[in-house]
Amino acid sequence: MTVTQPDHASVRSPAAIIGVVVAIVVGLSAWFLLDAGLRRSAPALEEATRTGAATVGQAVAGQFSHALQLGIPLDKLPGIEPYLHRIADSSPQVQGLAIIDAAGKTVAATAEGVTGESFPIAGDGTSATLVVAGESPLIDQAVRQVRIALTIAAVLCGAVAGGILGGFFAFNLAPAHARLLGDMERVASGDFTPQAHDEDRGPIYAASRALARSIDRVKAARRNLVEAVATIRAIDFDGSLGRRVDAILKPIDSRYAFADDRDGLDVAAPRGSGAVWRVAVLLCVYAAAFPYVANFAIDRESAVVPTAWLPVMPLLAELGAALAGALAGRSRAGHSSALLALAGLLLAAALGGTYWCRTYDVFVMLRAAAGVCAGFIVAALLVHRPVEQSRRGLAVLLIFAALFAAPLVSGLYAEAIGRRSGFMMLGIAALLIAPFVAYGEARTDRTPPRPTIAAATLPDILLALATAPAAAMVLVVLPAGIGFDNYLLGSGAAALLALAALIAPALPPLGCGAALLIGAAALHDPLGNAVASTLVACAALGLGGGAAVKSCVGEARHPWFSIGCAAALGLALTGATSEAGLTLALAVTIVALLVAAGQFLGRRPAEPAAA
């Protein structure tokens, strides 16, 4: 008997459909609500705009009338057009201005064909007309930004919904389905030892229980047969019956396998990805602060830390604290759900407490506290709780949670409520998820391997080098650059980098280095547009880093430590190049060449190993 495994497309299609449906529903709902609000407020806004334009027109016409009364002809007035341009640029109610003399000739104008309300200019027997073209309602630009934000929010909602459903299929339903099919294969081959699993619910759980009950009936029939054989042996004085029975039982015992003294309805030890989901939720909340940290640190200033290192030092302190917390989390302390809950509460306090932070030193301490708590929780969940996930699958899930969903969410509400209030919202979110993180799933009794100081391999080094530029972009360059005053733009660029990393294929070092070189070239701003060049650089660096993760994370000896080193390297390169007056593009170019050189130092890792 052969059981067909589920097709991967059958897993991805429902997730994609649900994501598209959610994005369309959210987008249309937001669009209709915005249009309804605009229809209600548009008359009042248009009236306010017309009133403002009329006020500007009367004031400007009065100025020219005064000049005529002084005997200065309009065509002799110097700098009329620059003056009109300054008025139009500084008055949001005015789109354009034009002066037309009594003969209908245009004396000066900010643009051709200016039409609108007319205001008379008269003095010393001379007359003219000032034409004022009113701007559309003042909120048009704001409305465009809101529409863009709503579109991004709708796409985000769809991506999160599709990601959650896809993750459920990939990390919960698909493994349970595979286990059920594997159990059916074993039963079909004569192995009646499979057990029911308790981590699943729904039809797969019911099918597993039904299979276990069927196995139990087979075991009951075998026990009856064994009891009958024992009775026969009891009355078999010369052994002739026993020899005949043995001839019957031998093919059965060699063909079928049973778990003696065990009931088919016994529940197997839990195996699942609950801990992975809890880590993903935690990192989504924790990493949502990344778009704020660098620019928040810049605004706090410091009399001790050089300007180039202002956005870097809090992140370096946080990274070191996270490493210390991870070491504590993988120890026996990580077994305690109470300590996990306490760490979650402290993380919430560190995030929310930033709302009241006014000094640089206190901010560094708060970030270090958040890092040690997050490191402790993540290590405790991945080491002491049941995890059934490959390194590559875990890395993809965490990239989606920490680098795609988190910055988009934080960018959206930071634009709405501000940066400081954003920290407060993150603190509240961390407080709400603390019980789920601490008590979501029972811990396992397995003993974690002792940390080793084995030498790093080539995949470790390539992984650290290739992901360092992406870490620098997400942690410092974007928050201190295009995302400094526009959180939505900076967060969108970070999400673009993560998206490129998610869709990137596994590439050899030469391919990763080429992608990084493209990113380095884009950092030189060859397009003459800082925003466009930054977006291109994010896509290229995400592609190079994601390809390195997918090709090296399975073969690396210390993959998670390598990623931590990548973050430290990216931060150090950012601070050092800024201090030396150099561009980050130079450092990224050197890193790209080193990664590409790895092609000639060893073979590319073949297949990722299990976690």
PDB file of N, CA and C in Angstrom, residues 469 516-517 519-524 573 576-578 580-594:
ATOM      1  N   PRO A 469      25.530  43.194   6.130  1.00  0.00           N
ATOM      2  CA  PRO A 469      24.992  44.422   5.512  1.00  0.00           C
ATOM      3  C   PRO A 469      23.489  44.582   5.700  1.00  0.00           C
ATOM      4  N   LEU A 516      25.233  41.249  -3.122  1.00  0.00           N
ATOM      5  CA  LEU A 516      25.735  42.268  -2.189  1.00  0.00           C
ATOM      6  C   LEU A 516      26.444  43.390  -2.937  1.00  0.00           C
ATOM      7  N   LEU A 517      27.156  43.060  -4.010  1.00  0.00           N
ATOM      8  CA  LEU A 517      27.813  44.102  -4.801  1.00  0.00           C
ATOM      9  C   LEU A 517      26.783  45.038  -5.452  1.00  0.00           C
ATOM     10  N   GLY A 519      23.917  45.729  -4.145  1.00  0.00           N
ATOM     11  CA  GLY A 519      23.477  46.573  -3.049  1.00  0.00           C
ATOM     12  C   GLY A 519      24.474  47.673  -2.725  1.00  0.00           C
ATOM     13  N   ALA A 520      25.773  47.344  -2.762  1.00  0.00           N
ATOM     14  CA  ALA A 520      26.803  48.352  -2.503  1.00  0.00           C
ATOM     15  C   ALA A 520      26.775  49.439  -3.564  1.00  0.00           C
ATOM     16  N   ALA A 521      26.576  49.046  -4.834  1.00  0.00           N
ATOM     17  CA  ALA A 521      26.495  50.038  -5.901  1.00  0.00           C
ATOM     18  C   ALA A 521      25.282  50.949  -5.719  1.00  0.00           C
ATOM     19  N   ALA A 522      24.154  50.374  -5.278  1.00  0.00           N
ATOM     20  CA  ALA A 522      22.950  51.187  -5.063  1.00  0.00           C
ATOM     21  C   ALA A 522      23.142  52.178  -3.920  1.00  0.00           C
ATOM     22  N   LEU A 523      23.951  51.818  -2.917  1.00  0.00           N
ATOM     23  CA  LEU A 523      24.203  52.738  -1.803  1.00  0.00           C
ATOM     24  C   LEU A 523      24.969  53.985  -2.256  1.00  0.00           C
ATOM     25  N   HIS A 524      25.621  53.921  -3.415  1.00  0.00           N
ATOM     26  CA  HIS A 524      26.305  55.101  -3.964  1.00  0.00           C
ATOM     27  C   HIS A 524      25.321  56.070  -4.615  1.00  0.00           C
ATOM     28  N   LEU A 573      30.509  48.161  11.474  1.00  0.00           N
ATOM     29  CA  LEU A 573      30.850  48.768  10.187  1.00  0.00           C
ATOM     30  C   LEU A 573      30.145  50.112  10.008  1.00  0.00           C
ATOM     31  N   ALA A 576      31.909  52.649  12.369  1.00  0.00           N
ATOM     32  CA  ALA A 576      33.298  52.921  11.979  1.00  0.00           C
ATOM     33  C   ALA A 576      33.366  53.733  10.691  1.00  0.00           C
ATOM     34  N   THR A 577      32.550  53.379   9.697  1.00  0.00           N
ATOM     35  CA  THR A 577      32.583  54.138   8.444  1.00  0.00           C
ATOM     36  C   THR A 577      32.086  55.560   8.641  1.00  0.00           C
ATOM     37  N   SER A 578      31.065  55.740   9.476  1.00  0.00           N
ATOM     38  CA  SER A 578      30.579  57.094   9.744  1.00  0.00           C
ATOM     39  C   SER A 578      31.620  57.910  10.501  1.00  0.00           C
ATOM     40  N   ALA A 580      34.848  57.533  10.355  1.00  0.00           N
ATOM     41  CA  ALA A 580      35.975  57.821   9.466  1.00  0.00           C
ATOM     42  C   ALA A 580      35.587  58.693   8.277  1.00  0.00           C
ATOM     43  N   GLY A 581      34.318  59.064   8.171  1.00  0.00           N
ATOM     44  CA  GLY A 581      33.888  59.884   7.043  1.00  0.00           C
ATOM     45  C   GLY A 581      33.752  59.123   5.749  1.00  0.00           C
ATOM     46  N   LEU A 582      33.640  57.796   5.819  1.00  0.00           N
ATOM     47  CA  LEU A 582      33.494  56.953   4.635  1.00  0.00           C
ATOM     48  C   LEU A 582      32.037  56.556   4.462  1.00  0.00           C
ATOM     49  N   THR A 583      31.737  55.993   3.312  1.00  0.00           N
ATOM     50  CA  THR A 583      30.377  55.524   3.070  1.00  0.00           C
ATOM     51  C   THR A 583      30.275  54.042   3.417  1.00  0.00           C
ATOM     52  N   LEU A 584      29.081  53.639   3.813  1.00  0.00           N
ATOM     53  CA  LEU A 584      28.860  52.227   4.107  1.00  0.00           C
ATOM     54  C   LEU A 584      29.034  51.378   2.858  1.00  0.00           C
ATOM     55  N   ALA A 585      28.835  51.972   1.691  1.00  0.00           N
ATOM     56  CA  ALA A 585      28.976  51.220   0.440  1.00  0.00           C
ATOM     57  C   ALA A 585      30.360  50.602   0.308  1.00  0.00           C
ATOM     58  N   LEU A 586      31.386  51.310   0.791  1.00  0.00           N
ATOM     59  CA  LEU A 586      32.745  50.771   0.719  1.00  0.00           C
ATOM     60  C   LEU A 586      32.873  49.506   1.566  1.00  0.00           C
ATOM     61  N   ALA A 587      32.342  49.559   2.786  1.00  0.00           N
ATOM     62  CA  ALA A 587      32.399  48.386   3.654  1.00  0.00           C
ATOM     63  C   ALA A 587      31.606  47.224   3.069  1.00  0.00           C
ATOM     64  N   VAL A 588      30.434  47.514   2.497  1.00  0.00           N
ATOM     65  CA  VAL A 588      29.621  46.454   1.897  1.00  0.00           C
ATOM     66  C   VAL A 588      30.344  45.840   0.698  1.00  0.00           C
ATOM     67  N   THR A 589      31.053  46.656  -0.063  1.00  0.00           N
ATOM     68  CA  THR A 589      31.821  46.133  -1.201  1.00  0.00           C
ATOM     69  C   THR A 589      32.885  45.146  -0.730  1.00  0.00           C
ATOM     70  N   ILE A 590      33.601  45.510   0.331  1.00  0.00           N
ATOM     71  CA  ILE A 590      34.634  44.606   0.861  1.00  0.00           C
ATOM     72  C   ILE A 590      34.010  43.308   1.353  1.00  0.00           C
ATOM     73  N   VAL A 591      32.888  43.416   2.073  1.00  0.00           N
ATOM     74  CA  VAL A 591      32.190  42.216   2.563  1.00  0.00           C
ATOM     75  C   VAL A 591      31.739  41.350   1.392  1.00  0.00           C
ATOM     76  N   ALA A 592      31.208  41.987   0.335  1.00  0.00           N
ATOM     77  CA  ALA A 592      30.744  41.225  -0.827  1.00  0.00           C
ATOM     78  C   ALA A 592      31.886  40.462  -1.483  1.00  0.00           C
ATOM     79  N   LEU A 593      33.045  41.085  -1.588  1.00  0.00           N
ATOM     80  CA  LEU A 593      34.192  40.401  -2.184  1.00  0.00           C
ATOM     81  C   LEU A 593      34.648  39.226  -1.321  1.00  0.00           C
ATOM     82  N   LEU A 594      34.597  39.398  -0.006  1.00  0.00           N
ATOM     83  CA  LEU A 594      34.977  38.295   0.882  1.00  0.00           C
ATOM     84  C   LEU A 594      34.004  37.125   0.751  1.00  0.00           C
TER      85      LEU A 594
END
